[in-house]
Structures are given as C-alpha cells and as structure tokens.
mmCIF file of N, CA and C in Angstrom:
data_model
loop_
_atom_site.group_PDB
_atom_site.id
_atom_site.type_symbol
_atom_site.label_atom_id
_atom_site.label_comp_id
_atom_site.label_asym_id
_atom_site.label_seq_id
_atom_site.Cartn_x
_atom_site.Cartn_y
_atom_site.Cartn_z
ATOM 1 N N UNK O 1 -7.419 8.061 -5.215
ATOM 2 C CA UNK O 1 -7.813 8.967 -4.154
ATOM 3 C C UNK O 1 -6.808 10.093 -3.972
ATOM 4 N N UNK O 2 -5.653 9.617 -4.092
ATOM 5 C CA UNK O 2 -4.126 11.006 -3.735
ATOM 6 C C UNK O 2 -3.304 10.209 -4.824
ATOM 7 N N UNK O 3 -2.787 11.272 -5.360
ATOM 8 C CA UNK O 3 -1.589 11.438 -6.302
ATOM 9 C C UNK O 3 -1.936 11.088 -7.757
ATOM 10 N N UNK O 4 -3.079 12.050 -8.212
ATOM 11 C CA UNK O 4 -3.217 12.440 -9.632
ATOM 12 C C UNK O 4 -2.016 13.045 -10.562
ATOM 13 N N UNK O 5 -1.590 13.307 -9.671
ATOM 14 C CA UNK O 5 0.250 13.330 -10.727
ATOM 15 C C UNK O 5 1.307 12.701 -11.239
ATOM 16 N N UNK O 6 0.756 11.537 -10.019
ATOM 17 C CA UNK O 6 1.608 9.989 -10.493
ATOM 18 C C UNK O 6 1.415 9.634 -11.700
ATOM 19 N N UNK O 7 0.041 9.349 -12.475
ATOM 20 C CA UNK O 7 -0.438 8.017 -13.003
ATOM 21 C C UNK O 7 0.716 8.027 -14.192
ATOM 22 N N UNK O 8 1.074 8.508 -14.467
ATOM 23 C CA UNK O 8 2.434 8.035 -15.721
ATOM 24 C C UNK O 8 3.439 7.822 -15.145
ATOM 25 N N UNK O 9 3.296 7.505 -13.912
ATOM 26 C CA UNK O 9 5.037 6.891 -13.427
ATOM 27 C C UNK O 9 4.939 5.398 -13.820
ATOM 28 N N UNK O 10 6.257 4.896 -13.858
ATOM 29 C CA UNK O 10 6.375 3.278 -14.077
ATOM 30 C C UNK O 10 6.452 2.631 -12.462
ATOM 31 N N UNK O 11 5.937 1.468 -12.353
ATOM 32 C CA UNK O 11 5.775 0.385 -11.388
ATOM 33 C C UNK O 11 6.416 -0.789 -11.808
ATOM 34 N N UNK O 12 7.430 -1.335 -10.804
ATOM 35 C CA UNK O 12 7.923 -2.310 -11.421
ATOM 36 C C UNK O 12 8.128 -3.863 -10.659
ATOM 37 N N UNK O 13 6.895 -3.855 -9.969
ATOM 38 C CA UNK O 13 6.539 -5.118 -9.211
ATOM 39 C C UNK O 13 4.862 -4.642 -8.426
ATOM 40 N N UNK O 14 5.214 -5.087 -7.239
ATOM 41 C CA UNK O 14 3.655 -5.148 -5.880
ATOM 42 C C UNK O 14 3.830 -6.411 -5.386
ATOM 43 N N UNK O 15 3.516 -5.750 -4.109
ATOM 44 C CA UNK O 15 3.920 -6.865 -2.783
ATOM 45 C C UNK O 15 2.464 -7.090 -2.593
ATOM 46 N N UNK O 16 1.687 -7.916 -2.058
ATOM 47 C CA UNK O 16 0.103 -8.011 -1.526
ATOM 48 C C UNK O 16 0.927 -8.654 -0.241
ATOM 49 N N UNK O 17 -0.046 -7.659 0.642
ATOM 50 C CA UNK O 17 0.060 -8.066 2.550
ATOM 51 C C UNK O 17 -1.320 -8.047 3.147
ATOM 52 N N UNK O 18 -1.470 -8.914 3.910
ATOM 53 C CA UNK O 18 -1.950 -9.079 4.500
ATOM 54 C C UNK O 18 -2.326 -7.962 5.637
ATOM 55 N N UNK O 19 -3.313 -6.895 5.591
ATOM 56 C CA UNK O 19 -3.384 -5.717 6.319
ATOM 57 C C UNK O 19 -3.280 -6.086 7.494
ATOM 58 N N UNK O 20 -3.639 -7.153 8.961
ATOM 59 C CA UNK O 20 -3.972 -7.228 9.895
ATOM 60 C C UNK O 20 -2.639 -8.249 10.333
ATOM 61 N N UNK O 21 -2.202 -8.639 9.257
ATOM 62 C CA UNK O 21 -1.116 -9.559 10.322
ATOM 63 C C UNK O 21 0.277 -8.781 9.830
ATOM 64 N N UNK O 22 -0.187 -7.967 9.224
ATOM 65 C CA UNK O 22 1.634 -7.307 9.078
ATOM 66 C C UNK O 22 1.121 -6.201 10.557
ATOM 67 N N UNK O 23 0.263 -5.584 10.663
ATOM 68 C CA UNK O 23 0.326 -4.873 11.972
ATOM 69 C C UNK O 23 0.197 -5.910 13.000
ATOM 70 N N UNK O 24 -0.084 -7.206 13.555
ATOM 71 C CA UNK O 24 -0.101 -7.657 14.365
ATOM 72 C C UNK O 24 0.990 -8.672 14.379
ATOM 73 N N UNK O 25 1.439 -8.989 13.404
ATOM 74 C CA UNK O 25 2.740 -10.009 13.413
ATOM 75 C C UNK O 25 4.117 -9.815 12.806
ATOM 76 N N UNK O 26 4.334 -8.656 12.244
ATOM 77 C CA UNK O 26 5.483 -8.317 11.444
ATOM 78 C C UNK O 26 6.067 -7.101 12.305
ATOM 79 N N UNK O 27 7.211 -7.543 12.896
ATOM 80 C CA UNK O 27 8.071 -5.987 13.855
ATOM 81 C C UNK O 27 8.270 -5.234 12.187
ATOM 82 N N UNK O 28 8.173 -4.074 13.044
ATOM 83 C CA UNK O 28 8.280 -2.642 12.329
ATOM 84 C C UNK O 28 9.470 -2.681 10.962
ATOM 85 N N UNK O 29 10.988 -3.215 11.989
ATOM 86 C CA UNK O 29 12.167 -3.409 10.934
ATOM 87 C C UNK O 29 12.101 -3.988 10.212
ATOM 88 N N UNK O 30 10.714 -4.811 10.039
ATOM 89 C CA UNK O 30 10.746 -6.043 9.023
ATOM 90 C C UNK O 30 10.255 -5.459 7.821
ATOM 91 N N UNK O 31 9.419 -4.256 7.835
ATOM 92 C CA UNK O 31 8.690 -3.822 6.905
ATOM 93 C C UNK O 31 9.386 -3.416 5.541
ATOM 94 N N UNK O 32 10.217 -3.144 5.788
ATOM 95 C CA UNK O 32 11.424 -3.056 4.400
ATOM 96 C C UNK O 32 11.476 -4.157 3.626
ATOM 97 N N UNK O 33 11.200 -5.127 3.781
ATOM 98 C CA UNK O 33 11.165 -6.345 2.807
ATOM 99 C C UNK O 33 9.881 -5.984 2.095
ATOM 100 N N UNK O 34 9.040 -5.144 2.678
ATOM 101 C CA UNK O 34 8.083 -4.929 1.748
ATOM 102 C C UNK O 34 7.925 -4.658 0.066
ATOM 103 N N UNK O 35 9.130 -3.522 -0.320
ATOM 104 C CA UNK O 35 9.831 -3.455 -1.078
ATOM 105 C C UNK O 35 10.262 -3.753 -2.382
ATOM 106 N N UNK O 36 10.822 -5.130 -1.528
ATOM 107 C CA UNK O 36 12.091 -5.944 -2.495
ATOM 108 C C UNK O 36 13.184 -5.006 -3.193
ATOM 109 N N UNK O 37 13.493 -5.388 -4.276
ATOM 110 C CA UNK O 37 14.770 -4.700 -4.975
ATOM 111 C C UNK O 37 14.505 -3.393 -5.414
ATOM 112 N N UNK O 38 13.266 -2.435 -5.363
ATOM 113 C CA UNK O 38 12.872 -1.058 -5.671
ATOM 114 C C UNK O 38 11.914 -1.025 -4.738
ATOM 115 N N UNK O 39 11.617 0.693 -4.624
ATOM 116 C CA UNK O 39 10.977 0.862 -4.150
ATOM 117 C C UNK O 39 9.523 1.342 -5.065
ATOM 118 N N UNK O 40 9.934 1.172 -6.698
ATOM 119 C CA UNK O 40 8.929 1.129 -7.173
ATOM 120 C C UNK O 40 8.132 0.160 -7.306
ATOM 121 N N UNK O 41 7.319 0.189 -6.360
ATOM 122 C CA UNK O 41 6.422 -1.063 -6.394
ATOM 123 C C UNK O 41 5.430 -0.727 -5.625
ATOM 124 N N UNK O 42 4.452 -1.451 -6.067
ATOM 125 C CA UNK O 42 2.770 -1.154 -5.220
ATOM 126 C C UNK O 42 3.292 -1.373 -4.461
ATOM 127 N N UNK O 43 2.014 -1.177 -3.116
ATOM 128 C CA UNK O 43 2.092 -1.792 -1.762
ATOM 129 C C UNK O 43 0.501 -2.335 -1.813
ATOM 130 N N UNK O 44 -0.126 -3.388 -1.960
ATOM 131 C CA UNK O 44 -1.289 -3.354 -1.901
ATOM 132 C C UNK O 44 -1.521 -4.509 -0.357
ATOM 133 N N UNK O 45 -2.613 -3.566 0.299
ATOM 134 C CA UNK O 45 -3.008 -4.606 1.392
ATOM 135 C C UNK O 45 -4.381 -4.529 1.332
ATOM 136 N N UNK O 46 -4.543 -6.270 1.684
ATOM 137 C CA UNK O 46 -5.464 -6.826 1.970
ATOM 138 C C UNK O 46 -6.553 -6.438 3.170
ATOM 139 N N UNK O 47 -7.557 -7.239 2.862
ATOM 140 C CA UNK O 47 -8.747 -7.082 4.567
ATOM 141 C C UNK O 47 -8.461 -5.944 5.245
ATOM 142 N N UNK O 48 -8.643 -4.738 4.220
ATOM 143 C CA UNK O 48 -8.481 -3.408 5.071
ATOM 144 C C UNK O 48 -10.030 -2.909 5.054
ATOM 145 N N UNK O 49 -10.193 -2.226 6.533
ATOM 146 C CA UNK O 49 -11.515 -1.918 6.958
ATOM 147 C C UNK O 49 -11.885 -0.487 6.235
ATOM 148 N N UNK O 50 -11.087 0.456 7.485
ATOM 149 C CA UNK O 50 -11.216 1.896 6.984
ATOM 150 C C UNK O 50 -9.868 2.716 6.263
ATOM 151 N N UNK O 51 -8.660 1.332 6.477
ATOM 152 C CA UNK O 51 -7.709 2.144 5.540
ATOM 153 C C UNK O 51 -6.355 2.861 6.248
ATOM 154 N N UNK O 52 -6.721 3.026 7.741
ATOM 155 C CA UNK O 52 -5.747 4.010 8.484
ATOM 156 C C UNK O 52 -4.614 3.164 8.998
ATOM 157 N N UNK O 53 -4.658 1.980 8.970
ATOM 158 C CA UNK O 53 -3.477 0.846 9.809
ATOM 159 C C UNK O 53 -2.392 1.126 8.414
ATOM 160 N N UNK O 54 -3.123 0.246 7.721
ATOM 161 C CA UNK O 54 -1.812 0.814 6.431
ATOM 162 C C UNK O 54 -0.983 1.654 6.183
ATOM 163 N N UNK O 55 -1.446 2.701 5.807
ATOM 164 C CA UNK O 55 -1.043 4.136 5.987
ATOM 165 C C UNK O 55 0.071 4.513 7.182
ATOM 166 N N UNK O 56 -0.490 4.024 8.345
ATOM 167 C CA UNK O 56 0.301 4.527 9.807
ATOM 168 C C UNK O 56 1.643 3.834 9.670
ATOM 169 N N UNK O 57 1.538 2.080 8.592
ATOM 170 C CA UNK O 57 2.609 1.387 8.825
ATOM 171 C C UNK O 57 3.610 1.820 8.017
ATOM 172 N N UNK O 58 2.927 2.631 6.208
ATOM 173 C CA UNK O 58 3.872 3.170 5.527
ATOM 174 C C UNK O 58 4.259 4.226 6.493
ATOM 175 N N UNK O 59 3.763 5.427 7.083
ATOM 176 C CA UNK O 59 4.603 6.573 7.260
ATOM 177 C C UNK O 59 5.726 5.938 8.262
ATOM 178 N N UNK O 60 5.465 4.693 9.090
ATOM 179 C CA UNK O 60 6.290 4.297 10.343
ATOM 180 C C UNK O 60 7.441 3.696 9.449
ATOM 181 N N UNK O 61 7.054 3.060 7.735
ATOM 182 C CA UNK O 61 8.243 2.900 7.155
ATOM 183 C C UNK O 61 8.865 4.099 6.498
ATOM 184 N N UNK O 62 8.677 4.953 6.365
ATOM 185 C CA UNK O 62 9.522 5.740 5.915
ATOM 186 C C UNK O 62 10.324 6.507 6.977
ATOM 187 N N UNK O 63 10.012 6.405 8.191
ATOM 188 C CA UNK O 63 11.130 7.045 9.761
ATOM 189 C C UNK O 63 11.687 6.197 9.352
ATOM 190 N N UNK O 64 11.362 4.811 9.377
ATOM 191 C CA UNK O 64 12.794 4.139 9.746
ATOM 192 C C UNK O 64 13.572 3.941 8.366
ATOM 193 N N UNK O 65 13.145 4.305 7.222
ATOM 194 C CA UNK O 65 14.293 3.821 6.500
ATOM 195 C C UNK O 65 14.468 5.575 5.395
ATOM 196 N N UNK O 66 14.083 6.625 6.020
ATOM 197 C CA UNK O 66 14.806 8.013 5.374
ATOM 198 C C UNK O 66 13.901 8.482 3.964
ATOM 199 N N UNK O 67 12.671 8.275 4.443
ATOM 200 C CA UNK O 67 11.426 8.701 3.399
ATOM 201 C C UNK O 67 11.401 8.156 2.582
ATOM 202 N N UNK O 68 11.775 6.764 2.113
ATOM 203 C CA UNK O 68 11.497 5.959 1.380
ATOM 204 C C UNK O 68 9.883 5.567 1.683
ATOM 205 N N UNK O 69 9.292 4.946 0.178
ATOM 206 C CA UNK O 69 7.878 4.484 0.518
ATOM 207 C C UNK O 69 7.536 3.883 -1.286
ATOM 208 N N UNK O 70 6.672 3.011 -1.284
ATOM 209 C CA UNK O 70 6.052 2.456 -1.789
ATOM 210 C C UNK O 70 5.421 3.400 -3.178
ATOM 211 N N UNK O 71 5.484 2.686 -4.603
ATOM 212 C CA UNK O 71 5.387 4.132 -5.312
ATOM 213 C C UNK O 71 3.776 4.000 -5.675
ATOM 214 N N UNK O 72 3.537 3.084 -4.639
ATOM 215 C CA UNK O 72 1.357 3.358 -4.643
ATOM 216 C C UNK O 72 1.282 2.735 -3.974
ATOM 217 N N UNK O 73 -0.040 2.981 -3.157
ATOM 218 C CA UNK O 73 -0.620 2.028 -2.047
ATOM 219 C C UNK O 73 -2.134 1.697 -2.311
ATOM 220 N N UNK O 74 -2.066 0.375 -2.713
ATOM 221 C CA UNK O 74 -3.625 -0.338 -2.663
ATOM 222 C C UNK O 74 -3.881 -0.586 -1.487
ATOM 223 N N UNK O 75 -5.373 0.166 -1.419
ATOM 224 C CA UNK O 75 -6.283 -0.877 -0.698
ATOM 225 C C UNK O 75 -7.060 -1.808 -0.703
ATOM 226 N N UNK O 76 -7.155 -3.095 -0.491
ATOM 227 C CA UNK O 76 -8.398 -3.849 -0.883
ATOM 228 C C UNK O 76 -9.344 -4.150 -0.141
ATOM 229 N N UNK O 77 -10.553 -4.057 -0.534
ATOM 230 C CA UNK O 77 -11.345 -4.436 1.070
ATOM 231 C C UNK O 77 -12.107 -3.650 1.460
ATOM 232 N N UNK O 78 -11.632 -2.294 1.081
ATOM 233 C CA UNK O 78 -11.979 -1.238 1.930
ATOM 234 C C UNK O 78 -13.684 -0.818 2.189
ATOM 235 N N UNK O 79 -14.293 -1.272 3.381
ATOM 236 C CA UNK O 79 -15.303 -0.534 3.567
ATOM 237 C C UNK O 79 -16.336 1.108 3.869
ATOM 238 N N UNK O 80 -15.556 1.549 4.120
ATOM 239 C CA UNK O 80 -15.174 3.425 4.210
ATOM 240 C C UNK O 80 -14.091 3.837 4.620
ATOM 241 N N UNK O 81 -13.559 4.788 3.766
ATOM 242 C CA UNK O 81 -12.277 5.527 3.863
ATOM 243 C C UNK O 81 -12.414 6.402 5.149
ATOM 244 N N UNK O 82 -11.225 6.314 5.455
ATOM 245 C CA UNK O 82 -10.551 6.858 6.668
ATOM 246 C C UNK O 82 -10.147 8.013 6.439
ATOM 247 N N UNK O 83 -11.079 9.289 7.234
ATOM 248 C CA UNK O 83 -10.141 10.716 6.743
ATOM 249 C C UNK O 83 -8.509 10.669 7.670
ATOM 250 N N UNK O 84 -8.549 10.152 8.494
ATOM 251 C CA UNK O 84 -6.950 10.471 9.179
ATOM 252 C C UNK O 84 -6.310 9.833 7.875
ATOM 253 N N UNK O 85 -6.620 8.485 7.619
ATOM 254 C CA UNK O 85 -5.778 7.506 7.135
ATOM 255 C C UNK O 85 -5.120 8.752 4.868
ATOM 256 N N UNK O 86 -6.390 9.110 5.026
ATOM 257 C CA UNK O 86 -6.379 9.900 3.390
ATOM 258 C C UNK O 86 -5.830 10.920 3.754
ATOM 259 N N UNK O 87 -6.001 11.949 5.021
ATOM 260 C CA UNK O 87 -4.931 12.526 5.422
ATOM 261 C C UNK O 87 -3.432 12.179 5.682
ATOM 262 N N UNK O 88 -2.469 10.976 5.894
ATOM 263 C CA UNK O 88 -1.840 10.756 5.923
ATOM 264 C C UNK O 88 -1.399 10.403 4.158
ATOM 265 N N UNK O 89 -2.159 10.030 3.602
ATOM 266 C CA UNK O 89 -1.509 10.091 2.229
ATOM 267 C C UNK O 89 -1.429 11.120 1.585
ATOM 268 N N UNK O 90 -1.990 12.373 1.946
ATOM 269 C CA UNK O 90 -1.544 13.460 1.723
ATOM 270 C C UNK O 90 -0.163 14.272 1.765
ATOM 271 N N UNK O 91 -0.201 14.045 3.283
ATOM 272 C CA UNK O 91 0.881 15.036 3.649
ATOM 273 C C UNK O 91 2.108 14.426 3.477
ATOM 274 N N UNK O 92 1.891 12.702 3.429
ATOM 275 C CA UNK O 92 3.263 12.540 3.369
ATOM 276 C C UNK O 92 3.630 12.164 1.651
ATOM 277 N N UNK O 93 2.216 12.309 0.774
ATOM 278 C CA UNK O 93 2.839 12.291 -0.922
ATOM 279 C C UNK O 93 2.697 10.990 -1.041
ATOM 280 N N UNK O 94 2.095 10.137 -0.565
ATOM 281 C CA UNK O 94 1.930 8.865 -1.359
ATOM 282 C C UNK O 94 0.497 8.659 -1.892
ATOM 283 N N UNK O 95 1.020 8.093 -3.188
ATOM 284 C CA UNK O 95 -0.054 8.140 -4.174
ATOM 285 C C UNK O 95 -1.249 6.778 -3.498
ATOM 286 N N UNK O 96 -2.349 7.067 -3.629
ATOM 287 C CA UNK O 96 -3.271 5.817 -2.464
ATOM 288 C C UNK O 96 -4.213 5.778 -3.599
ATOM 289 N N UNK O 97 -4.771 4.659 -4.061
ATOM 290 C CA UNK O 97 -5.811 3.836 -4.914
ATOM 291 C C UNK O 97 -6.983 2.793 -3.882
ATOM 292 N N UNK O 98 -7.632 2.341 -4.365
ATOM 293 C CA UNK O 98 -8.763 1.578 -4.155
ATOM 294 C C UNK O 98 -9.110 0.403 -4.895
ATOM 295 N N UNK O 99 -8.722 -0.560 -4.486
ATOM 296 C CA UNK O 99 -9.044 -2.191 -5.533
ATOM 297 C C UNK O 99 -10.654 -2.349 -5.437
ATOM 298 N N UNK O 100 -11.163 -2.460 -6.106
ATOM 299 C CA UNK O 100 -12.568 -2.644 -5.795
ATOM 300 C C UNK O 100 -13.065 -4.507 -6.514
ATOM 301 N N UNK O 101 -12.229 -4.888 -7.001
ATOM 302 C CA UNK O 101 -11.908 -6.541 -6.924
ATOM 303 C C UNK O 101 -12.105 -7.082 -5.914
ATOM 304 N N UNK O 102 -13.282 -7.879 -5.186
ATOM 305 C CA UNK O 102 -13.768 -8.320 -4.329
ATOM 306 C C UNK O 102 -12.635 -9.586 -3.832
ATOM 307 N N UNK O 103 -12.230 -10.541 -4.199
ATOM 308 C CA UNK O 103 -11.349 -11.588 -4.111
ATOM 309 C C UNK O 103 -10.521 -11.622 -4.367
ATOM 310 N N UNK O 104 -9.283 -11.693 -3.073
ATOM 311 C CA UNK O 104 -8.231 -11.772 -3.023
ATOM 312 C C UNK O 104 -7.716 -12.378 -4.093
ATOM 313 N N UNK O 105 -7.990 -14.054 -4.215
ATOM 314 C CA UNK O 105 -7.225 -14.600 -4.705
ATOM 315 C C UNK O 105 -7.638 -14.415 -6.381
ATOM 316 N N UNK O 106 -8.396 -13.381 -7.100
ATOM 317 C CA UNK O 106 -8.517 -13.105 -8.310
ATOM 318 C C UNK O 106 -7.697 -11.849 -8.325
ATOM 319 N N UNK O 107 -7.744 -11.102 -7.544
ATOM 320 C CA UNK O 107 -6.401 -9.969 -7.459
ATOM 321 C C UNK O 107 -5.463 -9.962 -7.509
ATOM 322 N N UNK O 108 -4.814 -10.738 -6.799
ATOM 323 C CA UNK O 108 -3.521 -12.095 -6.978
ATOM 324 C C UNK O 108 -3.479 -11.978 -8.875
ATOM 325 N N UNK O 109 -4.268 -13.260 -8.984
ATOM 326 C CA UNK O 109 -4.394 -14.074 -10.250
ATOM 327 C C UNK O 109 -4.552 -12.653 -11.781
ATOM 328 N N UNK O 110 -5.176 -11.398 -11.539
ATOM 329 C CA UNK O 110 -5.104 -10.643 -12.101
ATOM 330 C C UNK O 110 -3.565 -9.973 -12.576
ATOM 331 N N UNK O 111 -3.402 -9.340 -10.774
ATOM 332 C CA UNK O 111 -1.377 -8.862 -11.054
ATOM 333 C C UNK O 111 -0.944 -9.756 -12.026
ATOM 334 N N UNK O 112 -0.933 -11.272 -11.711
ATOM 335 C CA UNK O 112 -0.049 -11.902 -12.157
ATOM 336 C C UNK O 112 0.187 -12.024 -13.550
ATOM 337 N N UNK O 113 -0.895 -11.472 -14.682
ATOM 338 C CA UNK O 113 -1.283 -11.338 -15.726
ATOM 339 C C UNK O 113 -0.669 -10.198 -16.775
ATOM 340 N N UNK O 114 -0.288 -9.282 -15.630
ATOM 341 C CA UNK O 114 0.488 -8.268 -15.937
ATOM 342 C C UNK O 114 1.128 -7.866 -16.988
ATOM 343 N N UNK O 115 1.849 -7.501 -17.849
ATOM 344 C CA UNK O 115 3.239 -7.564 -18.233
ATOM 345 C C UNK O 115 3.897 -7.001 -18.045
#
C-alpha cells in the first residue's frame, strides 16, 4: 500500500502482535520490545479491523524512542483500509503491506519457513 521504494531493502526478523491487546494491554514504553535487536524487522499485527490503531501505536513509537520504526508494517485481518490510518503511513514513511493469509496460526507457520 506505501513504500514502493522499499521492496529491496533487507528484513531481518518480524514480531506478530496481537492488534487489540497491545493497544489495550501493553503501556506505550513497552512498545520498544517490539523490535528486538533491529529495527529491521516487520511489525505485523493481528485482528486488525480498519488498520488505524496500529499505525497510531507505531507513530506513538517513534515520539518516544527518536523516529525509530519498524522497517514494514503488516496488517492481517484487515477488513477496509483506513484513510487516516494509510495517511499516517504516509507522512510518517513507513512502508505498510496487507497479509491476505486468513489464519493466524498458518502466518505464524509460514514466517517460520523463511530463510
């Protein structure tokens, strides 16, 4: 959806979160573990509706930790895109995709396949 300029960058992990309980159960400072040891790494979240919670939580991670962010953001789940939420991956440059893999736990089982 945003950041057709990326696709030849390297990725060198992905976190899968849970879209609804990292906004309802994870304080803000915690979100940096999102991460891990680079910041090249997906961010892919789960049971996302229209897409805009995500988004709001990356830009709220990059105040707090100096424009750092995630070097892609999956969505999975997604039932219609969110213009605020695709607006926010705009302006702030993060590259945003679409899983269209119905089941979690084959999305999972896919990454893991990786090399």
């Amino acid at each position: 959806l945003v950041g057709d300029n990326v696709l030849n960058n390297y990725i060198f992990g992905y976190t899968v979160v849970d879209s609804i309980k990292l906004v309802l159960d994870v304080p803000s400072y915690d979100y940096v573990k999102l991460y891990g040891a680079t910041t090249q790494r997906a961010a892919i979240f789960t049971k996302v509706y229209y897409g805009r919670s995500p988004l709001v939580a990356v830009k709220a991670m990059q105040a707090g930790m100096g424009g750092l962010r995630p070097a892609i953001v999956i969505l999975h789940g997604l039932k219609k895109i969110d213009q605020l939420g695709l607006l926010i991956a705009q302006r702030e440059g993060v590259p945003l995709a679409i899983s269209k893999i119905e089941d979690v736990e084959e999305l999972v089982e896919r990454l893991r396949k990786i090399d």
